[in-house]
Amino acid sequence: MLVLMPREADVGVKPEEPGVPATSPQDLLERVSTGDQAAFSELYDQMAPRVFGLVKRLLRDHSQSEEVTQEIFLEIWQTATRFDSNRGAAVSWILTMAHRRTVDRVRASQSSRDRDVRIGIRDHNPDYDHVSETIEVRLEHERVEKAMSRLTELQRQAVSLAYYGGYSHSEVATMLKVPVGTVKTRLRDGMIRLRDEMGVAS
């Protein structure tokens, strides 16, 4: 469980009277925004397994996933005042935050590995075939990025979440706050557009 430091929002906040605790993440997150530590504890108990599962699916590494999950809940505690229930559901807000922070960790880990590889091969003369393969992979990556940039925003988000993030159609629909049918349509249209842009025969 996270050890929370008092925030300015905590000053003057009275503990809630005993009664039936709020059970929806929406209500709990709104209470967390006022500095309610009990609500945060309950929100943590409700959402931690789901957040951890999402993080681990992307990171694979158990200990890193635990660390990132803790960072996510610390960010939730620190930024709960930014949550606007009029703009979406609490679960979507939390999962979007979790996805963003996990992707940041993946990118940071990749950058670290890339640095290690550069250092490791600095004094090594790779053969021509290895250089050719590296260039080919890089060019292919650039082609994909260029093709992705030509999709609509919703198509790009749906394709990124479903094919790079590994989310199910229903999870993508929740995160983008659109019907599942819309997600499926955008994915189909997006993949057709990607094939066209990259000159791949269907």
Tab-separated table of C-alpha atoms in Angstrom:
chain	number	residue	atom	x	y	z
A	1	MET	CA	0.000	0.000	0.000
A	2	LEU	CA	1.324	3.478	-0.823
A	3	VAL	CA	2.367	5.747	2.028
A	4	LEU	CA	0.718	9.077	1.309
A	5	MET	CA	2.177	12.460	2.173
A	6	PRO	CA	-0.302	15.199	3.140
A	7	ARG	CA	-1.307	17.534	0.329
A	8	GLU	CA	-2.599	21.051	0.518
A	9	ALA	CA	-6.011	19.650	-0.340
A	10	ASP	CA	-5.898	17.586	2.863
A	11	VAL	CA	-5.934	20.627	5.126
A	12	GLY	CA	-9.354	21.123	6.658
A	13	VAL	CA	-10.825	17.995	5.079
A	14	LYS	CA	-12.940	16.165	7.602
A	15	PRO	CA	-13.159	12.407	7.545
A	16	GLU	CA	-16.488	11.216	6.277
A	17	GLU	CA	-19.084	10.103	8.754
A	18	PRO	CA	-19.391	6.343	9.134
A	19	GLY	CA	-21.900	4.929	6.744
A	20	VAL	CA	-22.145	3.034	3.526
A	21	PRO	CA	-18.900	3.653	1.582
A	22	ALA	CA	-19.054	4.636	-2.068
A	23	THR	CA	-18.328	1.633	-4.228
A	24	SER	CA	-18.057	3.070	-7.723
A	25	PRO	CA	-14.617	4.232	-8.929
A	26	GLN	CA	-16.308	7.447	-10.069
A	27	ASP	CA	-17.458	8.353	-6.565
A	28	LEU	CA	-14.219	7.203	-4.998
A	29	LEU	CA	-12.057	9.241	-7.372
A	30	GLU	CA	-14.105	12.349	-6.700
A	31	ARG	CA	-13.580	11.803	-2.967
A	32	VAL	CA	-9.860	11.223	-3.542
A	33	SER	CA	-9.698	14.636	-5.224
A	34	THR	CA	-10.648	16.172	-1.853
A	35	GLY	CA	-7.801	14.358	-0.109
A	36	ASP	CA	-9.855	11.453	1.253
A	37	GLN	CA	-7.265	8.768	2.045
A	38	ALA	CA	-9.882	6.173	2.948
A	39	ALA	CA	-11.457	6.604	-0.491
A	40	PHE	CA	-8.021	6.278	-2.083
A	41	SER	CA	-7.417	3.035	-0.193
A	42	GLU	CA	-10.742	1.658	-1.416
A	43	LEU	CA	-10.055	2.820	-4.971
A	44	TYR	CA	-6.656	1.133	-4.811
A	45	ASP	CA	-8.219	-2.131	-3.647
A	46	GLN	CA	-10.762	-1.991	-6.469
A	47	MET	CA	-8.526	-0.946	-9.349
A	48	ALA	CA	-5.026	-2.223	-8.522
A	49	PRO	CA	-5.559	-5.763	-9.897
A	50	ARG	CA	-6.914	-4.400	-13.178
A	51	VAL	CA	-4.190	-1.766	-13.516
A	52	PHE	CA	-1.481	-4.287	-12.649
A	53	GLY	CA	-2.851	-6.731	-15.225
A	54	LEU	CA	-2.794	-4.069	-17.932
A	55	VAL	CA	0.746	-2.983	-17.007
A	56	LYS	CA	2.104	-6.523	-16.851
A	57	ARG	CA	0.619	-7.365	-20.233
A	58	LEU	CA	2.773	-4.609	-21.745
A	59	LEU	CA	5.902	-4.877	-19.591
A	60	ARG	CA	5.945	-8.659	-18.997
A	61	ASP	CA	8.363	-8.190	-16.094
A	62	HIS	CA	6.613	-8.766	-12.742
A	63	SER	CA	8.770	-6.530	-10.534
A	64	GLN	CA	8.753	-3.670	-13.049
A	65	SER	CA	4.979	-4.017	-13.360
A	66	GLU	CA	4.564	-3.722	-9.591
A	67	GLU	CA	6.783	-0.630	-9.554
A	68	VAL	CA	4.910	1.064	-12.395
A	69	THR	CA	1.541	0.218	-10.795
A	70	GLN	CA	2.646	1.996	-7.615
A	71	GLU	CA	3.774	5.002	-9.677
A	72	ILE	CA	0.384	5.095	-11.398
A	73	PHE	CA	-1.518	5.170	-8.116
A	74	LEU	CA	0.795	7.832	-6.754
A	75	GLU	CA	-0.016	9.895	-9.856
A	76	ILE	CA	-3.734	9.250	-9.318
A	77	TRP	CA	-3.420	10.531	-5.746
A	78	GLN	CA	-1.486	13.620	-6.852
A	79	THR	CA	-3.652	14.502	-9.881
A	80	ALA	CA	-7.150	13.364	-8.876
A	81	THR	CA	-8.280	17.008	-8.842
A	82	ARG	CA	-7.849	17.046	-12.647
A	83	PHE	CA	-10.449	14.327	-13.139
A	84	ASP	CA	-13.603	15.687	-14.765
A	85	SER	CA	-16.555	13.307	-14.616
A	86	ASN	CA	-18.228	15.276	-17.414
A	87	ARG	CA	-15.474	14.215	-19.809
A	88	GLY	CA	-15.470	10.489	-19.137
A	89	ALA	CA	-15.605	7.617	-16.678
A	90	ALA	CA	-13.147	7.211	-13.815
A	91	VAL	CA	-12.118	3.749	-15.000
A	92	SER	CA	-11.237	5.103	-18.462
A	93	TRP	CA	-9.280	7.964	-16.904
A	94	ILE	CA	-7.297	5.571	-14.709
A	95	LEU	CA	-6.637	3.024	-17.476
A	96	THR	CA	-5.573	5.745	-19.908
A	97	MET	CA	-3.142	7.071	-17.309
A	98	ALA	CA	-1.880	3.533	-16.701
A	99	HIS	CA	-1.373	2.917	-20.412
A	100	ARG	CA	0.477	6.205	-20.889
A	101	ARG	CA	2.837	5.649	-17.963
A	102	THR	CA	3.505	2.048	-19.004
A	103	VAL	CA	4.302	3.082	-22.573
A	104	ASP	CA	6.681	5.697	-21.136
A	105	ARG	CA	8.426	2.934	-19.179
A	106	VAL	CA	8.632	0.716	-22.265
A	107	ARG	CA	10.175	3.560	-24.247
A	108	ALA	CA	12.627	4.363	-21.451
A	109	SER	CA	13.640	0.699	-21.206
A	110	GLN	CA	14.049	0.510	-24.975
A	111	SER	CA	16.212	3.643	-24.969
A	112	SER	CA	18.366	2.124	-22.237
A	113	ARG	CA	18.733	-1.117	-24.203
A	114	ASP	CA	19.568	0.848	-27.344
A	115	ARG	CA	22.303	2.722	-25.450
A	116	ASP	CA	23.706	-0.571	-24.163
A	117	VAL	CA	23.713	-2.001	-27.678
A	118	ARG	CA	25.440	1.088	-29.076
A	119	ILE	CA	28.107	0.882	-26.391
A	120	GLY	CA	28.482	-2.866	-26.900
A	121	ILE	CA	29.010	-2.610	-30.654
A	122	ARG	CA	31.012	0.624	-30.631
A	123	ASP	CA	34.302	-1.235	-31.116
A	124	HIS	CA	32.826	-4.043	-33.161
A	125	ASN	CA	32.714	-4.113	-36.948
A	126	PRO	CA	29.410	-5.734	-37.925
A	127	ASP	CA	29.301	-7.605	-41.195
A	128	TYR	CA	27.418	-6.230	-44.190
A	129	ASP	CA	24.407	-8.503	-43.764
A	130	HIS	CA	23.800	-7.252	-40.220
A	131	VAL	CA	24.013	-3.626	-41.342
A	132	SER	CA	21.617	-4.302	-44.215
A	133	GLU	CA	19.110	-5.961	-41.910
A	134	THR	CA	19.264	-3.068	-39.425
A	135	ILE	CA	18.685	-0.512	-42.184
A	136	GLU	CA	15.827	-2.555	-43.624
A	137	VAL	CA	14.089	-2.786	-40.232
A	138	ARG	CA	14.527	0.949	-39.645
A	139	LEU	CA	13.135	1.844	-43.072
A	140	GLU	CA	10.153	-0.454	-42.517
A	141	HIS	CA	9.504	1.196	-39.155
A	142	GLU	CA	9.602	4.627	-40.813
A	143	ARG	CA	7.147	3.448	-43.491
A	144	VAL	CA	4.722	2.251	-40.811
A	145	GLU	CA	4.995	5.529	-38.880
A	146	LYS	CA	4.391	7.522	-42.058
A	147	ALA	CA	1.377	5.387	-42.949
A	148	MET	CA	-0.011	5.682	-39.397
A	149	SER	CA	0.226	9.478	-39.599
A	150	ARG	CA	-2.221	9.420	-42.524
A	151	LEU	CA	-4.984	7.711	-40.577
A	152	THR	CA	-7.715	9.664	-38.848
A	153	GLU	CA	-7.132	10.325	-35.145
A	154	LEU	CA	-9.678	7.701	-34.059
A	155	GLN	CA	-8.320	5.123	-36.524
A	156	ARG	CA	-4.763	5.750	-35.308
A	157	GLN	CA	-5.773	5.466	-31.642
A	158	ALA	CA	-7.761	2.282	-32.243
A	159	VAL	CA	-4.979	0.610	-34.245
A	160	SER	CA	-2.309	1.642	-31.718
A	161	LEU	CA	-4.263	0.376	-28.727
A	162	ALA	CA	-5.448	-2.863	-30.340
A	163	TYR	CA	-2.343	-3.921	-32.261
A	164	TYR	CA	0.501	-2.288	-30.327
A	165	GLY	CA	-1.086	-2.116	-26.874
A	166	GLY	CA	-2.719	-5.547	-27.034
A	167	TYR	CA	-6.123	-4.341	-25.817
A	168	SER	CA	-9.364	-6.108	-26.639
A	169	HIS	CA	-12.024	-4.330	-28.696
A	170	SER	CA	-14.120	-3.709	-25.568
A	171	GLU	CA	-11.132	-2.252	-23.689
A	172	VAL	CA	-10.336	0.038	-26.622
A	173	ALA	CA	-13.978	1.125	-26.697
A	174	THR	CA	-13.835	1.947	-22.978
A	175	MET	CA	-10.607	3.923	-23.295
A	176	LEU	CA	-11.805	5.880	-26.331
A	177	LYS	CA	-15.354	6.231	-24.970
A	178	VAL	CA	-16.974	4.968	-28.180
A	179	PRO	CA	-19.178	1.920	-28.953
A	180	VAL	CA	-17.453	-1.400	-29.650
A	181	GLY	CA	-18.958	-1.418	-33.130
A	182	THR	CA	-17.279	1.917	-33.855
A	183	VAL	CA	-13.924	0.514	-32.715
A	184	LYS	CA	-14.285	-2.498	-35.026
A	185	THR	CA	-15.186	-0.249	-37.953
A	186	ARG	CA	-12.264	2.106	-37.293
A	187	LEU	CA	-9.865	-0.830	-36.966
A	188	ARG	CA	-11.048	-2.356	-40.243
A	189	ASP	CA	-10.890	0.972	-42.084
A	190	GLY	CA	-7.536	1.802	-40.472
A	191	MET	CA	-5.932	-1.492	-41.499
A	192	ILE	CA	-7.243	-1.132	-45.062
A	193	ARG	CA	-5.804	2.385	-45.198
A	194	LEU	CA	-2.458	1.170	-43.798
A	195	ARG	CA	-2.246	-1.575	-46.433
A	196	ASP	CA	-3.008	0.956	-49.153
A	197	GLU	CA	-0.456	3.473	-47.857
A	198	MET	CA	2.256	0.815	-47.593
A	199	GLY	CA	1.396	-0.807	-50.929
A	200	VAL	CA	0.614	-4.172	-49.365
A	201	ALA	CA	-1.721	-6.441	-51.320
A	202	SER	CA	-4.736	-7.596	-49.307
